[in-house]
Amino acid sequence: METVLEQNKKGSDSGQARQREAADRVRPLAAVRNIGIIAHIDAGKTTTSERILFYAGRVHRMGEVHEGTATMDWMPQEKERGITITSAATTCFWRDHQINLIDTPGHVDFTVEVERSLRVLDGAVVVFCGVGGVQPQSETVWHQADRYHVPRVAFVNKMDRIGANFNVVVDQIRTRLGAVPVPIQIPWGAEENFKGIVDLLTMETFVYDESSMGSEVRSVPIPGELRIEAEKARAALIEVLSERDEKILESYLENPDIPADVLRAGLRRATVAQTITPVLCGSSLRNKGVQQLLDAVVDFLPSPLDVPPVQGEHPKTREVITREADDFAAQSALVFKLMNDPYMGRLAFIRVYSGQVKKGQNLFNTRTRKRDRVMKLVLLHADDRQEVDVLHAGEIGAVLGLKQVTTGDTLCAENMPVELERIRFPEPVISMAVEPKSQADREKLVEALAALSAEDPTCIVSIDADTGQTLLSGMGELHLEILKDRMFREFKVQANAGRPMVAYRETVTAAGRGKSCFDREIAGQRQYAEVELQMEPAARGAGIHIEFDVPASRIPSEFRESIEDGIRDGLMTGILANYPMVDVRVRVAGGSFREQESTEVAFRTAGVMALREAAKAAKPAILEPIMSLEIILPAEHLGDVLNDVNARRGHVQDMVAKETVQVIHARVPLAELFGYSTAIRSLTRGRASYTMEPACFDVVPEAIQQQLLER
């Protein structure tokens, strides 16, 4: 019976594969895995990544997060805080397969790094804490992976910790994430008695030699006390797989004791189809289970050939275009991240979907409609760079020399253009005023803010219309703290930074109409335009929708872009307190023009004025960001914490009693959560912990809205 590895090699050696793949590839496409490590903060992502690099021979010494020596946490801010802030990419090899690995942050403030990584990855390893199980950010990253249709394997980490329970975590994956988890391993022991792993496919037990840091793995018979449990778990695995794979069902009917290689092939098909999620276990810190996780990446996660071809649109005709992973097709690549390297300059991280990107060639940017020259190409290993001459289809690397490029841009062949789907980013929820300490620092501040906002799409720089202050907006207090630290340390800017403030938004709560006629003489020329708008609220989180329901005889098509620009300008400044407007639907319902007097400037201005009239009539309101809060605390402090949540305008959604603690899930306005870490420590004598993430925007109460308007 062929193994999955042998099947992959066989497919790579076929005549069709040779035709599609360049001769100078490091590994055939079927032997490439583009994967990410995603999880809640402190579940052990970076520790797992470090073990993967060590066992794959990429590094010769394991880095430790708590010591600040982790290879993938290379930024000074990451080393100091012991957390991952930016996604780091690297390449390693396992069982003759090339694994392009991205380690992502777990903190909610840096969720953009997960979003853009999942957009370009083919598979993911989701790490769960054996004690904490499915935590708030676990749900967030899982749903992000759902949105991009990324196949996953789950790794239940920290099985050596007190309170670790493999079966509870598997149940939580099923109930809280709506997944179909299929354990392919069970742990031998738990907590301080965690000894090894039972493989349900081969029915053998793996134990790890501590003197070699887990490099030496021995296979021993399944211990007697685990034999019945292992047989039940294997039977459950076969039952679930048989329901979702006809070949496994046929094999089972012929012989209930299905060979391991047949099960692997069936698990691979079901995983790639996203009908199941294989679940493994281990302890990365104790060097147990990581080699089997690498085997699972090779055996079950897809290659670029296993996922559907990427789809995009023609930049002009909007015709849907499909591009397959083919070295000899027209180039198409997506820029998913920008980074300023102190030695090499601006790096644009790209995923090549089709064709080959070569050093020295020109690529067409579908957003700017201009050509850019590729000066250098590099492969990435955290903060190390390895120059190469070409990136092939299915590979991840970085390009130097591109101008005016932004995150989400498509780079392609000019004669066969395609525009790939851009990456969606969440709205910032918090702002901070920054100003230079001296006039000499003003230019450096502008350059630093431009560089930071180019790197991070959730870092927004704006000017307060009332005060003229420069505002830096982000996803949370930690996000702003990191941006401020980088501004001072990396860009050497001397600046003052204010206290973080909530980033409010505006919307409308009813339907309203507005009409504006712009008829003036400017610089000796008559300017005329008339625009009539209908405005109404959209669903929360729906964004902005602008549509035209007016015949060309009233407003010619050449003026419609100007009207839309004017509407968007008006939405950016709001109507009540100069906050941007969101979640609205605007319909251009009427208007008029004059053959000789109508201009784009006139229609843009009329669009702004009509929008303001419509917004005033549509009962505008201020929105505030609401955070989803999870608090874990001892039962004796439950009353005090609940009273505090209520006092902060919070709404408790549910409470769950676990073995020794209570877990509160609540939604609380961000404005009421500044300094919450100090407050919760005081209420519980330092015994509680909490996490929070943006949930939605909601209308602020009338009294608080009045206070905001009186500022």
XYZ file of N, CA, C and O in Angstrom, residues 235-347:
452
model
N -11.756 3.032 16.746
C -13.053 2.678 16.161
C -13.889 3.930 15.888
O -14.555 4.040 14.846
N -13.832 4.897 16.817
C -14.568 6.151 16.626
C -14.008 6.925 15.437
O -14.762 7.514 14.645
N -12.670 6.923 15.310
C -12.018 7.584 14.171
C -12.505 6.993 12.847
O -12.893 7.710 11.917
N -12.503 5.650 12.764
C -12.920 4.970 11.527
C -14.394 5.238 11.235
O -14.784 5.458 10.081
N -15.210 5.279 12.291
C -16.645 5.517 12.093
C -16.895 6.909 11.505
O -17.643 7.067 10.533
N -16.258 7.929 12.089
C -16.444 9.298 11.595
C -15.918 9.430 10.169
O -16.542 10.054 9.305
N -14.760 8.824 9.907
C -14.150 8.923 8.585
C -14.973 8.176 7.538
O -15.116 8.638 6.396
N -15.551 7.042 7.923
C -16.369 6.263 6.984
C -17.599 7.042 6.541
O -18.071 6.893 5.408
N -18.130 7.861 7.433
C -19.307 8.662 7.094
C -18.990 9.741 6.075
O -19.896 10.245 5.395
N -17.706 10.099 5.940
C -17.335 11.224 5.094
C -16.437 10.841 3.921
O -16.075 11.712 3.131
N -16.070 9.580 3.816
C -15.179 9.165 2.731
C -15.593 7.774 2.253
O -15.516 6.791 3.013
N -16.023 7.684 0.996
C -16.530 6.422 0.464
C -15.453 5.344 0.399
O -15.731 4.166 0.627
N -14.214 5.740 0.087
C -13.143 4.749 -0.024
C -12.851 4.096 1.327
O -12.573 2.897 1.399
N -12.916 4.890 2.376
C -12.715 4.325 3.716
C -13.876 3.394 4.063
O -13.679 2.314 4.645
N -15.085 3.777 3.687
C -16.241 2.921 3.940
C -16.101 1.583 3.212
O -16.358 0.519 3.788
N -15.640 1.627 1.949
C -15.431 0.389 1.184
C -14.370 -0.488 1.850
O -14.533 -1.713 1.970
N -13.277 0.148 2.290
C -12.209 -0.605 2.955
C -12.703 -1.227 4.251
O -12.359 -2.372 4.588
N -13.545 -0.478 4.984
C -14.056 -0.977 6.256
C -14.961 -2.192 6.046
O -14.923 -3.158 6.813
N -15.779 -2.148 4.992
C -16.673 -3.272 4.714
C -15.895 -4.524 4.327
O -16.313 -5.645 4.605
N -14.740 -4.333 3.682
C -13.886 -5.466 3.317
C -13.118 -5.991 4.525
O -12.964 -7.198 4.717
N -12.607 -5.046 5.346
C -11.787 -5.421 6.496
C -11.887 -4.325 7.555
O -11.355 -3.226 7.354
N -12.577 -4.582 8.684
C -12.745 -3.545 9.711
C -11.415 -3.009 10.252
O -11.373 -1.872 10.724
N -10.353 -3.807 10.205
C -9.039 -3.349 10.672
C -8.314 -2.671 9.502
O -7.478 -3.269 8.829
N -8.635 -1.414 9.267
C -8.118 -0.695 8.096
C -6.640 -0.377 8.303
O -6.244 0.135 9.365
N -5.785 -0.631 7.292
C -4.357 -0.317 7.416
C -4.117 1.180 7.624
O -4.914 2.019 7.183
N -2.997 1.495 8.280
C -2.681 2.892 8.609
C -2.563 3.760 7.364
O -3.033 4.910 7.355
N -1.955 3.244 6.287
C -1.759 4.051 5.083
C -3.091 4.408 4.428
O -3.252 5.502 3.884
N -4.053 3.477 4.478
C -5.378 3.760 3.911
C -6.076 4.835 4.748
O -6.722 5.747 4.215
N -5.939 4.748 6.069
C -6.522 5.768 6.940
C -5.891 7.136 6.693
O -6.587 8.162 6.666
N -4.567 7.167 6.520
C -3.893 8.441 6.246
C -4.438 9.086 4.975
O -4.701 10.295 4.931
N -4.572 8.265 3.932
C -5.072 8.800 2.664
C -6.490 9.338 2.831
O -6.838 10.408 2.307
N -7.328 8.613 3.580
C -8.691 9.077 3.814
C -8.734 10.338 4.662
O -9.518 11.261 4.401
N -7.887 10.391 5.697
C -7.805 11.585 6.535
C -7.360 12.790 5.715
O -7.857 13.904 5.909
N -6.429 12.568 4.798
C -5.955 13.667 3.951
C -7.099 14.205 3.086
O -7.308 15.422 3.013
N -7.840 13.301 2.448
C -8.937 13.748 1.592
C -9.978 14.535 2.390
O -10.465 15.577 1.952
N -10.320 14.028 3.575
C -11.347 14.687 4.389
C -10.854 16.014 4.965
O -11.618 16.976 5.083
N -9.568 16.071 5.313
C -9.010 17.314 5.853
C -8.971 18.388 4.781
O -9.354 19.540 5.023
N -8.492 18.023 3.594
C -8.418 18.985 2.490
C -9.825 19.461 2.116
O -10.035 20.635 1.798
N -10.806 18.565 2.196
C -12.198 18.929 1.904
C -12.846 19.682 3.059
O -13.994 20.146 2.937
N -12.154 19.796 4.199
C -12.607 20.514 5.389
C -13.872 19.911 5.999
O -14.703 20.614 6.568
N -13.995 18.593 5.890
C -15.129 17.925 6.541
C -14.751 17.411 7.926
O -15.638 17.089 8.715
N -13.453 17.317 8.222
C -12.985 16.922 9.556
C -11.747 17.731 9.918
O -11.129 18.375 9.059
N -11.387 17.678 11.191
C -10.140 18.280 11.671
C -9.398 17.244 12.507
O -9.846 16.904 13.613
N -8.271 16.696 12.006
C -7.487 15.771 12.831
C -6.958 16.471 14.081
O -6.544 17.636 14.013
N -6.986 15.778 15.205
C -6.536 16.360 16.474
C -5.364 15.555 17.009
O -5.448 14.327 17.140
N -4.267 16.260 17.326
C -3.076 15.650 17.909
C -2.854 16.248 19.284
O -3.503 17.233 19.666
N -1.896 15.702 20.025
C -1.622 16.238 21.352
C -0.131 16.180 21.633
O 0.630 15.508 20.934
N 0.275 16.903 22.686
C 1.682 16.899 23.050
C 2.005 18.013 24.020
O 1.116 18.676 24.582
N 3.286 18.240 24.204
C 3.783 19.328 25.040
C 5.025 19.889 24.364
O 6.099 19.289 24.435
N 4.866 21.027 23.699
C 5.987 21.598 22.952
C 7.137 21.970 23.882
O 8.303 21.730 23.567
N 6.821 22.554 25.030
C 7.872 22.971 25.950
C 8.670 21.769 26.452
O 9.879 21.863 26.662
N 8.000 20.608 26.631
C 8.679 19.397 27.091
C 9.149 18.526 25.922
O 9.540 17.381 26.115
N 9.069 19.072 24.687
C 9.614 18.398 23.490
C 8.926 17.065 23.199
O 9.575 16.084 22.834
N 7.600 17.055 23.335
C 6.853 15.820 23.091
C 5.738 16.075 22.074
O 4.903 16.961 22.283
N 5.755 15.307 20.998
C 4.660 15.340 20.044
C 4.867 16.198 18.817
O 4.037 16.178 17.904
N 5.959 16.965 18.751
C 6.131 17.901 17.638
C 6.499 17.177 16.345
O 6.058 17.556 15.257
N 7.308 16.113 16.445
C 7.651 15.367 15.215
C 6.397 14.773 14.574
O 6.252 14.789 13.349
N 5.473 14.275 15.390
C 4.237 13.717 14.840
C 3.351 14.827 14.258
O 2.614 14.600 13.292
N 3.451 16.032 14.826
C 2.735 17.172 14.251
C 3.287 17.501 12.864
O 2.525 17.785 11.933
N 4.601 17.444 12.720
C 5.215 17.659 11.403
C 4.763 16.593 10.407
O 4.490 16.889 9.233
N 4.694 15.343 10.877
C 4.185 14.277 10.008
C 2.753 14.594 9.559
O 2.387 14.368 8.392
N 1.948 15.109 10.481
C 0.558 15.431 10.146
C 0.476 16.560 9.120
O -0.390 16.546 8.237
N 1.369 17.546 9.233
C 1.419 18.639 8.246
C 1.678 18.073 6.857
O 1.020 18.431 5.874
N 2.653 17.157 6.759
C 2.997 16.544 5.472
C 1.868 15.630 4.989
O 1.498 15.647 3.808
N 1.301 14.845 5.882
C 0.331 13.823 5.484
C -1.057 14.382 5.190
O -1.759 13.861 4.311
N -1.481 15.414 5.942
C -2.887 15.808 5.880
C -3.160 17.193 5.299
O -4.231 17.418 4.744
N -2.241 18.129 5.454
C -2.513 19.478 4.951
C -2.203 19.566 3.460
O -1.322 18.861 2.956
N -2.904 20.435 2.733
C -2.807 20.439 1.266
C -1.538 21.092 0.739
O -0.951 21.962 1.387
N -1.146 20.673 -0.458
C -0.141 21.378 -1.240
C -0.871 22.413 -2.090
O -2.107 22.397 -2.166
N -0.153 23.321 -2.769
C -0.834 24.277 -3.660
C -1.648 23.604 -4.759
O -2.574 24.215 -5.301
N -1.323 22.341 -5.073
C -2.085 21.629 -6.104
C -3.409 21.094 -5.571
O -4.308 20.780 -6.353
N -3.531 20.973 -4.236
C -4.728 20.373 -3.645
C -5.838 21.379 -3.380
O -6.976 20.986 -3.107
N -5.510 22.666 -3.389
C -6.524 23.687 -3.117
C -7.070 24.205 -4.445
O -6.400 24.113 -5.476
N -8.290 24.749 -4.446
C -8.846 25.262 -5.705
C -7.970 26.371 -6.284
O -7.347 27.134 -5.526
N -7.886 26.487 -7.605
C -7.112 27.579 -8.225
C -7.634 28.926 -7.740
O -8.836 29.099 -7.517
N -6.721 29.887 -7.583
C -7.118 31.202 -7.097
C -7.951 31.912 -8.165
O -7.720 31.756 -9.366
N -8.944 32.682 -7.707
C -9.792 33.431 -8.625
C -9.618 34.920 -8.422
O -9.383 35.391 -7.308
N -9.722 35.648 -9.505
C -9.661 37.100 -9.464
C -10.540 37.667 -10.561
O -11.322 36.954 -11.182
N -10.405 38.976 -10.779
C -11.182 39.639 -11.818
C -10.265 40.381 -12.764
O -9.176 40.831 -12.376
N -10.710 40.538 -14.000
C -9.982 41.388 -14.941
C -10.157 42.830 -14.478
O -11.284 43.262 -14.190
N -9.074 43.621 -14.369
C -9.172 44.978 -13.803
C -10.163 45.884 -14.533
O -10.732 46.786 -13.924
N -10.383 45.651 -15.823
C -11.273 46.528 -16.595
C -12.647 45.901 -16.818
O -13.673 46.505 -16.536
N -12.680 44.682 -17.301
C -13.958 44.062 -17.670
C -14.676 43.414 -16.495
O -15.855 43.112 -16.571
N -13.961 43.187 -15.383
C -14.495 42.500 -14.202
C -14.906 41.059 -14.485
O -15.699 40.463 -13.750
N -14.373 40.515 -15.549
C -14.589 39.099 -15.857
C -13.827 38.243 -14.853
O -12.687 38.558 -14.472
N -14.451 37.156 -14.367
C -13.792 36.270 -13.398
C -12.702 35.472 -14.107
O -12.926 34.881 -15.166
N -11.498 35.494 -13.505
C -10.334 34.815 -14.086
C -9.800 33.820 -13.065
O -9.693 34.123 -11.871
N -9.447 32.634 -13.529
C -8.880 31.597 -12.665
C -7.411 31.401 -13.004
O -7.040 31.341 -14.174
N -6.574 31.308 -11.967
C -5.142 31.065 -12.169
C -4.730 29.825 -11.368
O -4.910 29.784 -10.151
N -4.178 28.848 -12.063
C -3.733 27.623 -11.400
C -2.277 27.734 -10.966
O -1.521 28.551 -11.484
N -1.900 26.889 -10.007
C -0.507 26.837 -9.543
C 0.335 26.195 -10.640
O 0.443 24.971 -10.723
N 0.922 27.018 -11.498
C 1.597 26.553 -12.708
C 2.769 27.489 -12.970
O 2.580 28.698 -13.135
N 3.975 26.938 -12.996
C 5.165 27.770 -13.202
C 5.183 28.453 -14.558
O 5.872 29.465 -14.736
N 4.457 27.915 -15.526
C 4.530 28.450 -16.881
C 3.278 29.233 -17.272
O 3.094 29.571 -18.444
N 2.419 29.530 -16.301
C 1.264 30.392 -16.548
C 1.684 31.854 -16.384
O 2.815 32.159 -15.982
N 0.771 32.770 -16.711
C 1.040 34.195 -16.493
C 1.182 34.463 -14.993
O 0.494 33.867 -14.169
N 2.081 35.395 -14.656
C 2.346 35.660 -13.235
C 1.128 36.259 -12.543
O 0.424 37.097 -13.101
N 0.921 35.832 -11.318
C -0.023 36.491 -10.410
C 0.484 36.270 -8.994
O 0.819 35.148 -8.614
N 0.570 37.360 -8.234
C 1.063 37.286 -6.856
C 0.330 38.327 -6.030
O -0.049 39.391 -6.532
N 0.129 38.016 -4.753
C -0.571 38.930 -3.851
C 0.400 39.461 -2.805
O 1.124 38.680 -2.166
N 0.434 40.785 -2.637
C 1.234 41.410 -1.576
C 0.419 41.341 -0.291
O -0.640 41.961 -0.190
N 0.885 40.571 0.685
C 0.092 40.426 1.912
C 0.705 41.123 3.114
O 0.087 41.195 4.181
N 1.907 41.687 2.944
C 2.522 42.377 4.075
C 3.653 43.264 3.577
O 4.356 42.912 2.624
N 3.835 44.419 4.225
C 4.977 45.299 3.963
C 5.790 45.438 5.236
O 5.241 45.418 6.343
N 7.093 45.569 5.086
C 7.961 45.718 6.248
C 9.177 46.548 5.864
O 9.717 46.409 4.759
N 9.584 47.422 6.772
C 10.792 48.224 6.547
C 11.975 47.537 7.202
O 12.027 47.397 8.423
N 12.916 47.077 6.373
C 14.122 46.431 6.874
C 15.216 47.494 6.990
O 15.470 48.239 6.032
N 15.895 47.600 8.160
C 16.899 48.660 8.329
C 18.075 48.544 7.363
O 18.764 49.533 7.114
N 18.319 47.354 6.832
C 19.470 47.158 5.937
C 19.067 47.056 4.466
O 19.786 47.518 3.578
N 17.927 46.442 4.197
C 17.551 46.193 2.805
C 16.496 47.166 2.284
O 16.252 47.247 1.083
N 15.840 47.913 3.165
C 14.799 48.827 2.725
C 13.427 48.190 2.835
O 13.195 47.290 3.645
N 12.534 48.614 1.984
C 11.141 48.183 2.066
C 10.950 46.813 1.422
O 11.249 46.624 0.252
N 10.445 45.862 2.230
C 10.176 44.509 1.753
C 8.673 44.338 1.538
O 7.873 44.719 2.396
